[in-house]
Structures are given as C-alpha cells and as structure tokens.
C-alpha cells in the first residue's frame, strides 16, 4: 500500500520520507528478509514513491534486489537473491 505522509510520520519517518509499506510479505526470498511493517524506501538505488512503482521496480530487476528499508526506526540495506 502507498504510505502517506501522516502514517509515515507515525511510523517514525522524517520530513518528506515515503515509500511502500509491506503489510504481509510473501514467501520466497523476499519473504525471508522482509517483515510485516517494513517500509521499503529504495529498490536497487531507486526511491519508491508508490505501490505501483514498487511493482515495476521489482519486476525489472534481474538476479537480485538491493532493498533499503526502514524497520523500527533504523534504515537497513538488504540484498535478496532471486
């Protein structure tokens, strides 16, 4: 789902932060590293602005995803082998 500014601030985001929020990670490689409530900020260095853009970025990537996420107030970089 798209992350609006009000919800983003409630979840610990900074001014102008955004991204897609993972509500229920699927099984597989990504599901092994993502948790419910993780906020996806970047995929392979490209900022995530909406759920639709996130889907395009994930589908375009070949081989692996490098994900920047916010989890519990910390920014993490995770690599997912496809």
mmCIF file of N, CA and C in Angstrom:
data_model
loop_
_atom_site.group_PDB
_atom_site.id
_atom_site.type_symbol
_atom_site.label_atom_id
_atom_site.label_comp_id
_atom_site.label_asym_id
_atom_site.label_seq_id
_atom_site.Cartn_x
_atom_site.Cartn_y
_atom_site.Cartn_z
ATOM 1 N N UNK A 1 0.850 -1.179 0.000
ATOM 2 C CA UNK A 1 0.000 0.000 0.000
ATOM 3 C C UNK A 1 0.888 1.232 0.000
ATOM 4 N N UNK A 2 0.392 2.304 -0.566
ATOM 5 C CA UNK A 2 1.142 3.555 -0.558
ATOM 6 C C UNK A 2 1.183 4.111 0.859
ATOM 7 N N UNK A 3 2.282 4.720 1.202
ATOM 8 C CA UNK A 3 2.496 5.269 2.537
ATOM 9 C C UNK A 3 2.336 6.772 2.476
ATOM 10 N N UNK A 4 1.280 7.305 3.065
ATOM 11 C CA UNK A 4 1.041 8.743 3.086
ATOM 12 C C UNK A 4 1.870 9.424 4.148
ATOM 13 N N UNK A 5 2.002 10.743 4.056
ATOM 14 C CA UNK A 5 2.848 11.492 4.998
ATOM 15 C C UNK A 5 2.438 11.333 6.459
ATOM 16 N N UNK A 6 1.149 11.314 6.757
ATOM 17 C CA UNK A 6 0.701 11.215 8.152
ATOM 18 C C UNK A 6 1.090 9.860 8.745
ATOM 19 N N UNK A 7 0.831 8.786 8.014
ATOM 20 C CA UNK A 7 1.185 7.447 8.502
ATOM 21 C C UNK A 7 2.695 7.293 8.584
ATOM 22 N N UNK A 8 3.395 7.854 7.610
ATOM 23 C CA UNK A 8 4.852 7.775 7.614
ATOM 24 C C UNK A 8 5.423 8.410 8.884
ATOM 25 N N UNK A 9 4.905 9.568 9.274
ATOM 26 C CA UNK A 9 5.400 10.226 10.487
ATOM 27 C C UNK A 9 5.068 9.407 11.727
ATOM 28 N N UNK A 10 3.880 8.805 11.761
ATOM 29 C CA UNK A 10 3.510 7.963 12.894
ATOM 30 C C UNK A 10 4.454 6.770 13.023
ATOM 31 N N UNK A 11 4.960 6.279 11.893
ATOM 32 C CA UNK A 11 5.843 5.120 11.888
ATOM 33 C C UNK A 11 7.310 5.494 12.031
ATOM 34 N N UNK A 12 7.595 6.782 12.259
ATOM 35 C CA UNK A 12 8.965 7.200 12.529
ATOM 36 C C UNK A 12 9.712 7.768 11.355
ATOM 37 N N UNK A 13 9.029 8.065 10.257
ATOM 38 C CA UNK A 13 9.680 8.653 9.085
ATOM 39 C C UNK A 13 10.003 10.111 9.301
ATOM 40 N N UNK A 14 10.923 10.603 8.504
ATOM 41 C CA UNK A 14 11.298 12.002 8.586
ATOM 42 C C UNK A 14 10.504 12.843 7.614
ATOM 43 N N UNK A 15 10.765 14.115 7.624
ATOM 44 C CA UNK A 15 10.118 15.060 6.705
ATOM 45 C C UNK A 15 10.354 14.624 5.274
ATOM 46 N N UNK A 16 9.295 14.475 4.512
ATOM 47 C CA UNK A 16 9.416 14.136 3.097
ATOM 48 C C UNK A 16 9.705 12.679 2.824
ATOM 49 N N UNK A 17 9.762 11.854 3.855
ATOM 50 C CA UNK A 17 10.007 10.426 3.642
ATOM 51 C C UNK A 17 8.768 9.788 3.048
ATOM 52 N N UNK A 18 8.942 8.684 2.405
ATOM 53 C CA UNK A 18 7.813 7.970 1.825
ATOM 54 C C UNK A 18 8.249 6.580 1.469
ATOM 55 N N UNK A 19 7.454 5.911 0.690
ATOM 56 C CA UNK A 19 7.806 4.570 0.259
ATOM 57 C C UNK A 19 6.610 3.668 0.291
ATOM 58 N N UNK A 20 6.826 2.425 -0.043
ATOM 59 C CA UNK A 20 5.761 1.440 0.022
ATOM 60 C C UNK A 20 5.871 0.696 1.324
ATOM 61 N N UNK A 21 4.770 0.359 1.925
ATOM 62 C CA UNK A 21 4.817 -0.368 3.190
ATOM 63 C C UNK A 21 4.462 -1.827 2.934
ATOM 64 N N UNK A 22 5.220 -2.708 3.512
ATOM 65 C CA UNK A 22 4.984 -4.138 3.364
ATOM 66 C C UNK A 22 4.014 -4.549 4.464
ATOM 67 N N UNK A 23 2.821 -4.929 4.084
ATOM 68 C CA UNK A 23 1.820 -5.329 5.060
ATOM 69 C C UNK A 23 1.896 -6.815 5.367
ATOM 70 N N UNK A 24 2.155 -7.618 4.337
ATOM 71 C CA UNK A 24 2.247 -9.067 4.515
ATOM 72 C C UNK A 24 3.214 -9.618 3.479
ATOM 73 N N UNK A 25 4.476 -9.779 3.847
ATOM 74 C CA UNK A 25 5.451 -10.301 2.888
ATOM 75 C C UNK A 25 5.063 -11.694 2.410
ATOM 76 N N UNK A 26 5.355 -11.967 1.162
ATOM 77 C CA UNK A 26 5.078 -13.291 0.610
ATOM 78 C C UNK A 26 6.194 -14.253 0.968
ATOM 79 N N UNK A 27 5.988 -15.486 0.648
ATOM 80 C CA UNK A 27 7.035 -16.485 0.863
ATOM 81 C C UNK A 27 8.095 -16.323 -0.209
ATOM 82 N N UNK A 28 9.193 -17.028 -0.055
ATOM 83 C CA UNK A 28 10.275 -16.946 -1.021
ATOM 84 C C UNK A 28 11.396 -16.097 -0.489
ATOM 85 N N UNK A 29 12.292 -15.691 -1.381
ATOM 86 C CA UNK A 29 13.490 -14.948 -0.982
ATOM 87 C C UNK A 29 13.158 -13.659 -0.251
ATOM 88 N N UNK A 30 12.258 -12.840 -0.828
ATOM 89 C CA UNK A 30 11.922 -11.561 -0.196
ATOM 90 C C UNK A 30 11.202 -11.776 1.122
ATOM 91 N N UNK A 31 10.316 -12.757 1.176
ATOM 92 C CA UNK A 31 9.589 -13.041 2.401
ATOM 93 C C UNK A 31 10.491 -13.469 3.538
ATOM 94 N N UNK A 32 11.652 -14.002 3.202
ATOM 95 C CA UNK A 32 12.598 -14.442 4.222
ATOM 96 C C UNK A 32 13.295 -13.267 4.903
ATOM 97 N N UNK A 33 13.384 -12.120 4.237
ATOM 98 C CA UNK A 33 14.104 -10.981 4.824
ATOM 99 C C UNK A 33 13.184 -9.822 5.214
ATOM 100 N N UNK A 34 12.007 -9.749 4.603
ATOM 101 C CA UNK A 34 11.083 -8.658 4.914
ATOM 102 C C UNK A 34 10.132 -9.072 6.024
ATOM 103 N N UNK A 35 9.725 -8.085 6.825
ATOM 104 C CA UNK A 35 8.788 -8.325 7.918
ATOM 105 C C UNK A 35 7.584 -7.417 7.752
ATOM 106 N N UNK A 36 6.458 -7.862 8.299
ATOM 107 C CA UNK A 36 5.267 -7.024 8.301
ATOM 108 C C UNK A 36 5.600 -5.692 8.958
ATOM 109 N N UNK A 37 5.259 -4.594 8.284
ATOM 110 C CA UNK A 37 5.538 -3.260 8.803
ATOM 111 C C UNK A 37 6.812 -2.630 8.278
ATOM 112 N N UNK A 38 7.674 -3.397 7.588
ATOM 113 C CA UNK A 38 8.859 -2.807 6.959
ATOM 114 C C UNK A 38 8.413 -1.786 5.928
ATOM 115 N N UNK A 39 9.138 -0.693 5.848
ATOM 116 C CA UNK A 39 8.836 0.352 4.872
ATOM 117 C C UNK A 39 9.939 0.347 3.835
ATOM 118 N N UNK A 40 9.568 0.032 2.609
ATOM 119 C CA UNK A 40 10.537 -0.003 1.511
ATOM 120 C C UNK A 40 10.803 1.411 1.033
ATOM 121 N N UNK A 41 12.062 1.811 1.081
ATOM 122 C CA UNK A 41 12.463 3.157 0.671
ATOM 123 C C UNK A 41 13.068 3.166 -0.722
ATOM 124 N N UNK A 42 13.872 2.141 -1.047
ATOM 125 C CA UNK A 42 14.553 2.067 -2.343
ATOM 126 C C UNK A 42 14.660 0.624 -2.809
ATOM 127 N N UNK A 43 14.646 0.461 -4.131
ATOM 128 C CA UNK A 43 14.946 -0.816 -4.764
ATOM 129 C C UNK A 43 16.074 -0.556 -5.748
ATOM 130 N N UNK A 44 17.209 -1.203 -5.563
ATOM 131 C CA UNK A 44 18.383 -1.035 -6.429
ATOM 132 C C UNK A 44 18.730 0.437 -6.641
ATOM 133 N N UNK A 45 18.656 1.213 -5.562
ATOM 134 C CA UNK A 45 19.055 2.616 -5.599
ATOM 135 C C UNK A 45 17.997 3.591 -6.075
ATOM 136 N N UNK A 46 16.812 3.114 -6.461
ATOM 137 C CA UNK A 46 15.734 3.990 -6.925
ATOM 138 C C UNK A 46 14.693 4.130 -5.826
ATOM 139 N N UNK A 47 14.363 5.377 -5.469
ATOM 140 C CA UNK A 47 13.375 5.636 -4.420
ATOM 141 C C UNK A 47 12.006 5.100 -4.821
ATOM 142 N N UNK A 48 11.309 4.535 -3.845
ATOM 143 C CA UNK A 48 9.970 4.004 -4.057
ATOM 144 C C UNK A 48 8.957 5.077 -3.689
ATOM 145 N N UNK A 49 8.125 5.471 -4.650
ATOM 146 C CA UNK A 49 7.139 6.521 -4.429
ATOM 147 C C UNK A 49 5.720 5.983 -4.294
ATOM 148 N N UNK A 50 5.451 4.773 -4.808
ATOM 149 C CA UNK A 50 4.100 4.216 -4.761
ATOM 150 C C UNK A 50 4.175 2.699 -4.885
ATOM 151 N N UNK A 51 3.069 2.050 -4.552
ATOM 152 C CA UNK A 51 2.996 0.597 -4.685
ATOM 153 C C UNK A 51 3.126 0.183 -6.148
ATOM 154 N N UNK A 52 2.542 0.958 -7.054
ATOM 155 C CA UNK A 52 2.629 0.647 -8.492
ATOM 156 C C UNK A 52 4.076 0.737 -8.972
ATOM 157 N N UNK A 53 4.792 1.768 -8.542
ATOM 158 C CA UNK A 53 6.193 1.904 -8.930
ATOM 159 C C UNK A 53 7.027 0.781 -8.328
ATOM 160 N N UNK A 54 6.734 0.409 -7.094
ATOM 161 C CA UNK A 54 7.452 -0.680 -6.451
ATOM 162 C C UNK A 54 7.323 -1.960 -7.269
ATOM 163 N N UNK A 55 6.131 -2.260 -7.722
ATOM 164 C CA UNK A 55 5.917 -3.463 -8.527
ATOM 165 C C UNK A 55 6.755 -3.425 -9.806
ATOM 166 N N UNK A 56 6.803 -2.264 -10.468
ATOM 167 C CA UNK A 56 7.604 -2.125 -11.689
ATOM 168 C C UNK A 56 9.089 -2.315 -11.406
ATOM 169 N N UNK A 57 9.575 -1.719 -10.325
ATOM 170 C CA UNK A 57 10.990 -1.842 -9.970
ATOM 171 C C UNK A 57 11.365 -3.283 -9.667
ATOM 172 N N UNK A 58 10.521 -3.977 -8.938
ATOM 173 C CA UNK A 58 10.809 -5.369 -8.588
ATOM 174 C C UNK A 58 10.775 -6.263 -9.816
ATOM 175 N N UNK A 59 9.827 -6.017 -10.715
ATOM 176 C CA UNK A 59 9.722 -6.828 -11.933
ATOM 177 C C UNK A 59 10.875 -6.573 -12.900
ATOM 178 N N UNK A 60 11.433 -5.363 -12.888
ATOM 179 C CA UNK A 60 12.510 -5.005 -13.813
ATOM 180 C C UNK A 60 13.869 -5.550 -13.367
ATOM 181 N N UNK A 61 14.009 -5.802 -12.087
ATOM 182 C CA UNK A 61 15.301 -6.263 -11.552
ATOM 183 C C UNK A 61 15.550 -7.712 -11.935
ATOM 184 N N UNK A 62 16.774 -7.995 -12.310
ATOM 185 C CA UNK A 62 17.172 -9.364 -12.667
ATOM 186 C C UNK A 62 18.303 -9.804 -11.748
ATOM 187 N N UNK A 63 18.199 -10.989 -11.212
ATOM 188 C CA UNK A 63 19.285 -11.547 -10.408
ATOM 189 C C UNK A 63 19.182 -11.283 -8.927
ATOM 190 N N UNK A 64 19.054 -10.002 -8.533
ATOM 191 C CA UNK A 64 18.922 -9.690 -7.115
ATOM 192 C C UNK A 64 18.327 -8.304 -6.932
ATOM 193 N N UNK A 65 17.774 -8.105 -5.751
ATOM 194 C CA UNK A 65 17.266 -6.798 -5.333
ATOM 195 C C UNK A 65 18.139 -6.318 -4.183
ATOM 196 N N UNK A 66 18.505 -5.055 -4.214
ATOM 197 C CA UNK A 66 19.105 -4.409 -3.050
ATOM 198 C C UNK A 66 18.039 -3.460 -2.530
ATOM 199 N N UNK A 67 17.544 -3.765 -1.338
ATOM 200 C CA UNK A 67 16.422 -3.030 -0.765
ATOM 201 C C UNK A 67 16.891 -2.165 0.389
ATOM 202 N N UNK A 68 16.503 -0.900 0.378
ATOM 203 C CA UNK A 68 16.693 -0.036 1.543
ATOM 204 C C UNK A 68 15.337 0.014 2.232
ATOM 205 N N UNK A 69 15.309 -0.385 3.497
ATOM 206 C CA UNK A 69 14.055 -0.406 4.238
ATOM 207 C C UNK A 69 14.219 0.329 5.558
ATOM 208 N N UNK A 70 13.094 0.774 6.093
ATOM 209 C CA UNK A 70 13.083 1.321 7.455
ATOM 210 C C UNK A 70 12.352 0.296 8.319
ATOM 211 N N UNK A 71 13.022 -0.140 9.356
ATOM 212 C CA UNK A 71 12.448 -1.124 10.288
ATOM 213 C C UNK A 71 12.728 -0.637 11.698
ATOM 214 N N UNK A 72 11.661 -0.376 12.429
ATOM 215 C CA UNK A 72 11.831 0.032 13.829
ATOM 216 C C UNK A 72 12.679 1.273 14.003
ATOM 217 N N UNK A 73 12.562 2.228 13.090
ATOM 218 C CA UNK A 73 13.312 3.468 13.194
ATOM 219 C C UNK A 73 14.723 3.416 12.634
ATOM 220 N N UNK A 74 15.172 2.263 12.173
ATOM 221 C CA UNK A 74 16.504 2.131 11.589
ATOM 222 C C UNK A 74 16.396 1.906 10.085
ATOM 223 N N UNK A 75 17.366 2.430 9.338
ATOM 224 C CA UNK A 75 17.448 2.178 7.902
ATOM 225 C C UNK A 75 18.384 0.997 7.689
ATOM 226 N N UNK A 76 17.896 -0.026 7.001
ATOM 227 C CA UNK A 76 18.688 -1.221 6.713
ATOM 228 C C UNK A 76 18.808 -1.405 5.214
ATOM 229 N N UNK A 77 19.918 -1.978 4.763
ATOM 230 C CA UNK A 77 20.092 -2.363 3.370
ATOM 231 C C UNK A 77 20.161 -3.879 3.324
ATOM 232 N N UNK A 78 19.254 -4.460 2.542
ATOM 233 C CA UNK A 78 19.147 -5.905 2.451
ATOM 234 C C UNK A 78 19.322 -6.329 1.002
ATOM 235 N N UNK A 79 19.988 -7.427 0.792
ATOM 236 C CA UNK A 79 20.171 -7.980 -0.560
ATOM 237 C C UNK A 79 19.371 -9.274 -0.664
ATOM 238 N N UNK A 80 18.565 -9.351 -1.717
ATOM 239 C CA UNK A 80 17.731 -10.535 -1.939
ATOM 240 C C UNK A 80 18.142 -11.150 -3.272
ATOM 241 N N UNK A 81 18.634 -12.385 -3.229
ATOM 242 C CA UNK A 81 18.990 -13.128 -4.446
ATOM 243 C C UNK A 81 17.730 -13.725 -5.032
ATOM 244 N N UNK A 82 17.510 -13.494 -6.314
ATOM 245 C CA UNK A 82 16.296 -14.027 -6.953
ATOM 246 C C UNK A 82 16.535 -15.386 -7.539
#
